[in-house]
Short mmCIF file of C-alpha atoms in Angstrom, two decimals:
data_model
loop_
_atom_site.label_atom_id
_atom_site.label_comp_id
_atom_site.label_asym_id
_atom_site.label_seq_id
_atom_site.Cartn_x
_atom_site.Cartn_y
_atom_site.Cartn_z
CA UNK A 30 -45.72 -7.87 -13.06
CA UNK A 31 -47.75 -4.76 -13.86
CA UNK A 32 -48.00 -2.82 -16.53
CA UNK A 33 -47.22 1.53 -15.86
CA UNK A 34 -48.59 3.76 -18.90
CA UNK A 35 -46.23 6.57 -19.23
CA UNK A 36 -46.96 8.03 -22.61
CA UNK A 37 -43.88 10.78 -22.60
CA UNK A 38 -42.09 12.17 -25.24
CA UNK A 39 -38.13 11.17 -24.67
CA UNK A 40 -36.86 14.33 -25.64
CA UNK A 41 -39.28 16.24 -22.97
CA UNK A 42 -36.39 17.75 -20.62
CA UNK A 43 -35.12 18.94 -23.66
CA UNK A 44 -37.77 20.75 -25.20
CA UNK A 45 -38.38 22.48 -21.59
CA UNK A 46 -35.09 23.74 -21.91
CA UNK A 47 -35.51 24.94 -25.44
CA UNK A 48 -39.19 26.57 -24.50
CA UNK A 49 -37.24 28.64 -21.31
CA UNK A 50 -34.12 29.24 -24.25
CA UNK A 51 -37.43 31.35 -26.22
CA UNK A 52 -38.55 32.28 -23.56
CA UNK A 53 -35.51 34.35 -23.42
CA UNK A 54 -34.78 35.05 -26.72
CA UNK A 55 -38.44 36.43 -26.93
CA UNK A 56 -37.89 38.73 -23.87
CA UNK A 57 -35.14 40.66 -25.54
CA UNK A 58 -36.70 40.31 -29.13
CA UNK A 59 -34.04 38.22 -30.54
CA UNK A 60 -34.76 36.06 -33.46
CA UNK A 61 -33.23 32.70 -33.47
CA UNK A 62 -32.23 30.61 -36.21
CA UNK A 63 -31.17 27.23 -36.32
CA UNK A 64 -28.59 26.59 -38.98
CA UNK A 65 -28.23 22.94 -39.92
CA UNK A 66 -26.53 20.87 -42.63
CA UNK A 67 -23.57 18.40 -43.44
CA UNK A 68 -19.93 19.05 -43.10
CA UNK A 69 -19.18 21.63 -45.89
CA UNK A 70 -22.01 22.76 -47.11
CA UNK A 71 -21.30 26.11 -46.13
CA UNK A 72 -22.63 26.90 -42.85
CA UNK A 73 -20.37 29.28 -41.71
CA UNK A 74 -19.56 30.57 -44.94
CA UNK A 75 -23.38 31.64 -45.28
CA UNK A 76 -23.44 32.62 -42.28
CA UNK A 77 -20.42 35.27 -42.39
CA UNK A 78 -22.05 36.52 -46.08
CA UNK A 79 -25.58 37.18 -44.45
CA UNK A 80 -23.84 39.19 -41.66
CA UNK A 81 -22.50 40.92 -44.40
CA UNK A 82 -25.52 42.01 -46.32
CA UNK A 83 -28.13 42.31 -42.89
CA UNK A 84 -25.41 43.95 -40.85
CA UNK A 85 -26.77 47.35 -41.71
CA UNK A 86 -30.30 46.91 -41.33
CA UNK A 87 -30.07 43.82 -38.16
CA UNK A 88 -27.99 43.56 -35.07
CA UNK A 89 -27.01 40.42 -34.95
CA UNK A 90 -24.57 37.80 -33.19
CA UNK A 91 -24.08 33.93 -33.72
CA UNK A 92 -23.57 30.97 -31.90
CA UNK A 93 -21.00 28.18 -33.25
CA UNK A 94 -21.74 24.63 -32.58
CA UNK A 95 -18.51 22.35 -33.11
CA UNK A 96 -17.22 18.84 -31.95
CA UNK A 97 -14.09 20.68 -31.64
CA UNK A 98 -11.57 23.86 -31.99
CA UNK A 99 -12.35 27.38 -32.45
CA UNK A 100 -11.97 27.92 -35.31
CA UNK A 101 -15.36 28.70 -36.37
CA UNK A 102 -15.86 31.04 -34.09
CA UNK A 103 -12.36 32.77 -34.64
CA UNK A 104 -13.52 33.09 -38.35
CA UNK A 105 -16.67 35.01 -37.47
CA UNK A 106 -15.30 37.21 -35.16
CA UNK A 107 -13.79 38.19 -37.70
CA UNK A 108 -17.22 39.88 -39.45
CA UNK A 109 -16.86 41.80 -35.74
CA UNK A 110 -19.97 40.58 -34.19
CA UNK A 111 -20.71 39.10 -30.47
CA UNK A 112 -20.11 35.08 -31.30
CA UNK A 113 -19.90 32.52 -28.48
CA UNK A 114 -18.18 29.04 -29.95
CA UNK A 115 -19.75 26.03 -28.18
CA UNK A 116 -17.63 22.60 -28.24
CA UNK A 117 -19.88 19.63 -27.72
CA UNK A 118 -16.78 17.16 -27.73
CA UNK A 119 -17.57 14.59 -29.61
CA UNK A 120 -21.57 15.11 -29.52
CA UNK A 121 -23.19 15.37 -32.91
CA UNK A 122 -25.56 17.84 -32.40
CA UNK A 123 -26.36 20.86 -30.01
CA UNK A 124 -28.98 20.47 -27.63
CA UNK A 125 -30.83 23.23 -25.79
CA UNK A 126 -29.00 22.79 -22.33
CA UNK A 127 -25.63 23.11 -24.52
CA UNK A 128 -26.68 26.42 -26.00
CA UNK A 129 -28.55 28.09 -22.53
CA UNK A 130 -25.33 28.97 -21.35
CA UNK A 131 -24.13 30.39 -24.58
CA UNK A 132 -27.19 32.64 -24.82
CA UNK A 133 -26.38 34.15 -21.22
CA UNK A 134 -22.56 35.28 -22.80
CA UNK A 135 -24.40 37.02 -25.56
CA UNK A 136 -25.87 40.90 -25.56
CA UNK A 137 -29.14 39.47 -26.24
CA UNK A 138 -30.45 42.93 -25.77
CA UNK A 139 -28.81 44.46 -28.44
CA UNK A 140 -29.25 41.63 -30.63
CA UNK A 141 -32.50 41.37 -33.61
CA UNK A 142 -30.60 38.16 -34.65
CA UNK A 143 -28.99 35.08 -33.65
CA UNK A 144 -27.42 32.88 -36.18
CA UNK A 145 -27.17 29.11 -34.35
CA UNK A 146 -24.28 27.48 -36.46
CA UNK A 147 -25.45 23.43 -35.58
CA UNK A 148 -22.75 20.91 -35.93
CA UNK A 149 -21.82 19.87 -39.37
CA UNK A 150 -24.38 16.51 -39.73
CA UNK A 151 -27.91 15.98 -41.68
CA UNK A 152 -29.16 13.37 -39.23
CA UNK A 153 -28.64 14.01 -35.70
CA UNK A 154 -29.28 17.92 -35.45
CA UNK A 155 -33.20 17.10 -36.56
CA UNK A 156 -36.13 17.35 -34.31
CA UNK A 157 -33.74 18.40 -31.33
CA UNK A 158 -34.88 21.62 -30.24
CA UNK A 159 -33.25 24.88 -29.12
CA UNK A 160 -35.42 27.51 -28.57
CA UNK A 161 -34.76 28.88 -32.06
CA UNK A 162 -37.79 30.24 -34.19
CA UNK A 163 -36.38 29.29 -37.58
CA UNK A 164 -35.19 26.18 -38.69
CA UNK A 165 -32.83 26.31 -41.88
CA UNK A 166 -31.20 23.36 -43.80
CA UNK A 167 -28.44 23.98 -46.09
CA UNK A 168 -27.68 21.44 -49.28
CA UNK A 169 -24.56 22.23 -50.97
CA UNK A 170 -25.05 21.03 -55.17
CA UNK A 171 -21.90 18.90 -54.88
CA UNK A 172 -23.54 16.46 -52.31
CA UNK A 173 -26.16 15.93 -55.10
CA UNK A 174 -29.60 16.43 -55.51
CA UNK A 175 -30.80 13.19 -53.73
CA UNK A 176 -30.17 14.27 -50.13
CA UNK A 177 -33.76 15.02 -49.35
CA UNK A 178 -34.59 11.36 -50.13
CA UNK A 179 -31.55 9.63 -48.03
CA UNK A 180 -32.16 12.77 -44.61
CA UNK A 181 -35.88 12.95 -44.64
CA UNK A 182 -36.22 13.78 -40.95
CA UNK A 183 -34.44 17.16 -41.47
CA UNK A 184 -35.44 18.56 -44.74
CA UNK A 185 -39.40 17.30 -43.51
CA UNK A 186 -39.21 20.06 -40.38
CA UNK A 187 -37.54 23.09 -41.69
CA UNK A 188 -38.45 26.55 -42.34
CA UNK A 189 -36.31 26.66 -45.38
CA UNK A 190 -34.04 25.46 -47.25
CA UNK A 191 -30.65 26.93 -49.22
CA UNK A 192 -28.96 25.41 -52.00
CA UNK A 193 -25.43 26.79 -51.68
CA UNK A 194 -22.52 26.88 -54.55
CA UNK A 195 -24.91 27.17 -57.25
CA UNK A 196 -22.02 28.60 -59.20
CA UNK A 197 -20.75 24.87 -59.58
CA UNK A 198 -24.02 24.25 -61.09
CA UNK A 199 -22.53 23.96 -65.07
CA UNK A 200 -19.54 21.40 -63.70
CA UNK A 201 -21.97 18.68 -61.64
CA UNK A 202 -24.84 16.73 -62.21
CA UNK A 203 -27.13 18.38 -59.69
CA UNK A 204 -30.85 18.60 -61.33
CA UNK A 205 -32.25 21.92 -59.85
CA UNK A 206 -35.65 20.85 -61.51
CA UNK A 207 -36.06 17.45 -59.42
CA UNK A 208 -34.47 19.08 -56.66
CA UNK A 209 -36.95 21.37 -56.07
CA UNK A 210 -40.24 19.32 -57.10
CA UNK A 211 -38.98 17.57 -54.16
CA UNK A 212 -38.85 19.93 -51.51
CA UNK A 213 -42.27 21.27 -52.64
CA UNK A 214 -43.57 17.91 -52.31
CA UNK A 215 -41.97 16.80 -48.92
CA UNK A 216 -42.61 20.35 -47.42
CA UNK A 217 -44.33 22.81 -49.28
CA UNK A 218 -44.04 25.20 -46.34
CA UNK A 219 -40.21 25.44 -47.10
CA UNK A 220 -39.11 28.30 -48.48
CA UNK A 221 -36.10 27.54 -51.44
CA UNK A 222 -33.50 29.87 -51.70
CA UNK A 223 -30.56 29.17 -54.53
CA UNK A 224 -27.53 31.10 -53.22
CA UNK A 225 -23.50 31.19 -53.84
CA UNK A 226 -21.93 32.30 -50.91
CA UNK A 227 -18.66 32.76 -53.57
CA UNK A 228 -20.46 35.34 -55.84
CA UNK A 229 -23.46 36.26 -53.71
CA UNK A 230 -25.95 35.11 -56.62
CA UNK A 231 -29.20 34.52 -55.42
CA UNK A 232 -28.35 36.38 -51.56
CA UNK A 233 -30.58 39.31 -51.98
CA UNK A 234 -33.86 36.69 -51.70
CA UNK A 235 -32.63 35.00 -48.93
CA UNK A 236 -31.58 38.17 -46.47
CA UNK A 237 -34.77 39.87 -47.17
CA UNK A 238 -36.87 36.85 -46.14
CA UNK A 239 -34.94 36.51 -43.21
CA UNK A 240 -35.19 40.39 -42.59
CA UNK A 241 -38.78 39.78 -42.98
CA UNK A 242 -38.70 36.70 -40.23
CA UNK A 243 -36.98 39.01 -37.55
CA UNK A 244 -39.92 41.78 -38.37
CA UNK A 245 -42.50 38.98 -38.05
CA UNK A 246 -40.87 38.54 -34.66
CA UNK A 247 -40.77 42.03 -33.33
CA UNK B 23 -23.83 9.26 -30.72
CA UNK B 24 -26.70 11.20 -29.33
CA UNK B 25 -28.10 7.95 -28.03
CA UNK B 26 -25.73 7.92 -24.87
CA UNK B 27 -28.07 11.37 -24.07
CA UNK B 28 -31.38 9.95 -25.20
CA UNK B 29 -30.26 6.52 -23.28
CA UNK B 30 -30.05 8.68 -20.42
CA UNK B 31 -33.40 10.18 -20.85
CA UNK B 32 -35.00 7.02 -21.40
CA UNK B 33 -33.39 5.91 -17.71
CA UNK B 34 -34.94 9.36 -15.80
CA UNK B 35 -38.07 8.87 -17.34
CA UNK B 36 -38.60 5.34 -16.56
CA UNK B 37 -37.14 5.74 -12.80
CA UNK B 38 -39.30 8.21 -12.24
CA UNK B 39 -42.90 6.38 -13.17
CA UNK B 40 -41.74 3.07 -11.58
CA UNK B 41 -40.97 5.31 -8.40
CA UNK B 42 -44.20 6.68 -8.43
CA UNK B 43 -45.44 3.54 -8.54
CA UNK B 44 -43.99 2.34 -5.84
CA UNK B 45 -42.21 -0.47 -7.46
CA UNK B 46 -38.70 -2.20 -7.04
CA UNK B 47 -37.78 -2.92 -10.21
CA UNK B 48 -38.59 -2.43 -13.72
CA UNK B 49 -38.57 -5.38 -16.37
CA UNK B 50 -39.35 -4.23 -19.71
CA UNK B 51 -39.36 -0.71 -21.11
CA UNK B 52 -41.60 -0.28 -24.40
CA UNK B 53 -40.68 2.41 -26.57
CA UNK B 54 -42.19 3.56 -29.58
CA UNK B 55 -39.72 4.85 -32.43
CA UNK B 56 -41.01 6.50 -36.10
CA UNK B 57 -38.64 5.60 -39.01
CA UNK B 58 -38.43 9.40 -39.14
CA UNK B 59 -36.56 9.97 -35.47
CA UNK B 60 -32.85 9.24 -36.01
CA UNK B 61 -32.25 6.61 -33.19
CA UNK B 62 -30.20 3.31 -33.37
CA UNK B 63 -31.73 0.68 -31.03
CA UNK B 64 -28.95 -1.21 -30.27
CA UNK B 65 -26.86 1.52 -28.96
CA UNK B 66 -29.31 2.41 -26.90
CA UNK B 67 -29.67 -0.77 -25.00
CA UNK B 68 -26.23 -1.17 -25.03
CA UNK B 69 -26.00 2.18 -23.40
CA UNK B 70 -28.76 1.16 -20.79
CA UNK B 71 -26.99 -1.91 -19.61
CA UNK B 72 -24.05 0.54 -18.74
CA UNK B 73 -25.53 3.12 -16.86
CA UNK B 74 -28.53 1.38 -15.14
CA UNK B 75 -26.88 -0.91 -12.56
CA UNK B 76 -27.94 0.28 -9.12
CA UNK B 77 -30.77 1.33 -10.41
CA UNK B 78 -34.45 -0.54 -10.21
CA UNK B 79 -34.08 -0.45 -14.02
CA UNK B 80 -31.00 -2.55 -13.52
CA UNK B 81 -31.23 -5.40 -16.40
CA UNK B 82 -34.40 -3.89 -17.38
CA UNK B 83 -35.30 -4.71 -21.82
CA UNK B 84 -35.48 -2.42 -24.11
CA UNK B 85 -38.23 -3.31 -26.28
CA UNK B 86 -38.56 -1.09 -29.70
CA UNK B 87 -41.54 -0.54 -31.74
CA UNK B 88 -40.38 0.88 -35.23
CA UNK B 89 -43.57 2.70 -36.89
CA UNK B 90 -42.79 3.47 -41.11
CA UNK B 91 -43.04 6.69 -42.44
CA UNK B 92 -46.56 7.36 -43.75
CA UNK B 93 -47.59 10.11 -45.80
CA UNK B 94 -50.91 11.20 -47.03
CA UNK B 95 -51.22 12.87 -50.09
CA UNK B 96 -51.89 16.73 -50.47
CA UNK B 97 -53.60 16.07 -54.28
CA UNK B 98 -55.87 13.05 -53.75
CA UNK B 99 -55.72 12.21 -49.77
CA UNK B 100 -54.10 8.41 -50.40
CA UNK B 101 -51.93 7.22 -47.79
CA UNK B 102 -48.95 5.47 -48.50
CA UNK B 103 -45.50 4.53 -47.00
CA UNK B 104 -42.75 6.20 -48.67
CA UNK B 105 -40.25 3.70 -49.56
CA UNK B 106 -36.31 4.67 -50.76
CA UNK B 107 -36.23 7.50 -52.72
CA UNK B 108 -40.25 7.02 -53.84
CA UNK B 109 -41.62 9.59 -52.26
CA UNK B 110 -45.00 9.75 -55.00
CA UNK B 111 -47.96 8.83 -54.40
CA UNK B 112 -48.84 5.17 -55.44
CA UNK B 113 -52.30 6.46 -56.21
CA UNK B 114 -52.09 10.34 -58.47
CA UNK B 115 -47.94 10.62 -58.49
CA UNK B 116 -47.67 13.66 -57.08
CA UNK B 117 -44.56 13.90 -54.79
CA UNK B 118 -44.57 13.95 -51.25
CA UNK B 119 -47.57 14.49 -48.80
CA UNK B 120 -47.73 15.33 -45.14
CA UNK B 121 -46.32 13.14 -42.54
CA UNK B 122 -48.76 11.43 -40.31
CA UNK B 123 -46.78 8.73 -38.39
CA UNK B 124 -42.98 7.97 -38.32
CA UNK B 125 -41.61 11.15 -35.91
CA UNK B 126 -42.26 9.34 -32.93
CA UNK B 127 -40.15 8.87 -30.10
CA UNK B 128 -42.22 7.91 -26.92
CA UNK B 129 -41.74 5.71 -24.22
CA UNK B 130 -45.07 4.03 -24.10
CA UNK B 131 -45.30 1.54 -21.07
CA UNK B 132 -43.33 0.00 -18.69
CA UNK B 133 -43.72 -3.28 -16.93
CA UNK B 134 -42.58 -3.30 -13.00
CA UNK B 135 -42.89 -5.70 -9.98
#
């Protein structure tokens, strides 16, 4: 029997893929961002709001990642911007050769913006790349303040992160205090935005940062 | 369920070195995983044993090396492995620190004839 080194990182086809997904995305000046967090936390809903508030100063269009249905999509179309739904039946996360096609049925060109809508899972979607620029984790305050602790992998890599419904904040137990000693301490390069995507509390902070990550890009 | 597409990956990847060199069938495949990388071992050799027949990894074993999380501290430089929800540092308590080991996900080695 002999013994073969191969030293490679399993997730290497992938991350070519993602690198040629930038590649394109950085031809036509589009800024991607990777939206990631559990079922209900608000993904979409964040996502239509900050259409809402950039659509004036951005061009922008989104991808929707789903196990199933449209119906995602059909709710952002709404806002009336270019939005391609992707169905990964069954598949728990999107993956970079899942979202290449997707990026070929968008107006890149006359995009500054792409808002990736992951599927709906705190595990999975982390350390799988696109070709996104921006990686952003949302943590709703009635899943609790402890999430960091129990999805390490994803809240260790991002860019920032969004506490959403913060108008529940007087009904639930959620300590803002230890919530945010944490992220400093597991990633201090994460930005921390407090938002309600209900009363738009807090949204001003967050659409000017990521204003200020599209101009960064440009 | 994204180890049926990592399982996959794993297959490619250790085809492809075995072919190159030159052997005719692979034994043992040694992968290294951090406690960080969100993969369940036994679904992936469960997945291998279904899609490698007719392959030379054909009954080929998955061996898995787990490596812990392992901070080091940003305030006083300790290392330490974060355990459960203690995430301070043993040493100063200050929370958190940057990750050093436990994002791995490499295949290492494998062992042919």
């Amino acid at each position: 029997m002999v013994k073969v080194k191969v030293v490679e990182q399993v997730t290497k086809a992938n991350d070519q893929i993602a690198s040629e997904n930038q590649a394109l995305l950085d031809a036509n000046e589009t800024l991607a961002v990777n939206l990631m967090a559990s079922p209900g936390a608000g993904k979409t809903s964040l996502l239509m709001r900050t259409v809402e508030a950039l659509r004036e100063r951005l061009r922008i269009g989104a991808i929707e990642g789903d196990t199933a249905s449209q119906v995602d999509a059909d709710r952002v179309a709404t806002t009336g911007i270019p939005v391609v739904q992707i169905n990964t039946g069954g598949g728990c996360r999107l993956d970079a050769n899942m979202v290449r096609p997707a990026l070929k049925e968008l107006p890149l060109e006359e995009l500054d913006l792409l808002l990736i809508e992951n599927v709906g899972n705190l595990v999975c979607p982390a350390g799988m790349a696109l070709g996104q620029h921006v990686d952003v984790v949302i943590a709703s305050v009635p899943e609790g303040d402890d999430k960091p602790y129990k999805y390490p992998g994803i809240f260790l890599g991002v860019d920032a992160v969004v506490v959403n419904k913060i108008d529940l904040l007087p009904y639930l137990d959620f300590d803002l205090p230890a919530f945010r000693e944490l992220i400093a301490g597991m990633n201090p390069q994460a930005r921390l935005f407090e938002v309600s995507c209900k009363t738009g509390e807090g949204f001003e902070a967050w659409v000017d940062w990521l204003a200020g990550q599209c101009s960064k890009e440009s | 369920m994204h180890e049926l597409a990592i399982t996959e990956e794993i297959l490619r990847i250790a085809v492809e070195h075995a072919e190159r060199a030159g052997a005719t069938r692979i034994v043992d495949i040694n992968l290294v995983i951090g406690e960080l990388s969100s993969v369940v071992d036994d679904s992936v050799q469960f997945y291998f044993d279904f899609i490698s027949p007719g392959t030379v990894a054909e009954g080929a074993e998955l061996h898995f090396r787990r490596v812990p999380a392992r901070l080091r501290c940003r305030a006083c430089g300790h290392e330490f492995e974060p355990e459960g929800t203690d995430w301070r540092c043993p040493s100063c308590q200050t929370v958190g620190g940057d990750v050093i080991a436990g994002r791995e996900f490499n295949m290492e080695s494998i062992e042919v004839e």
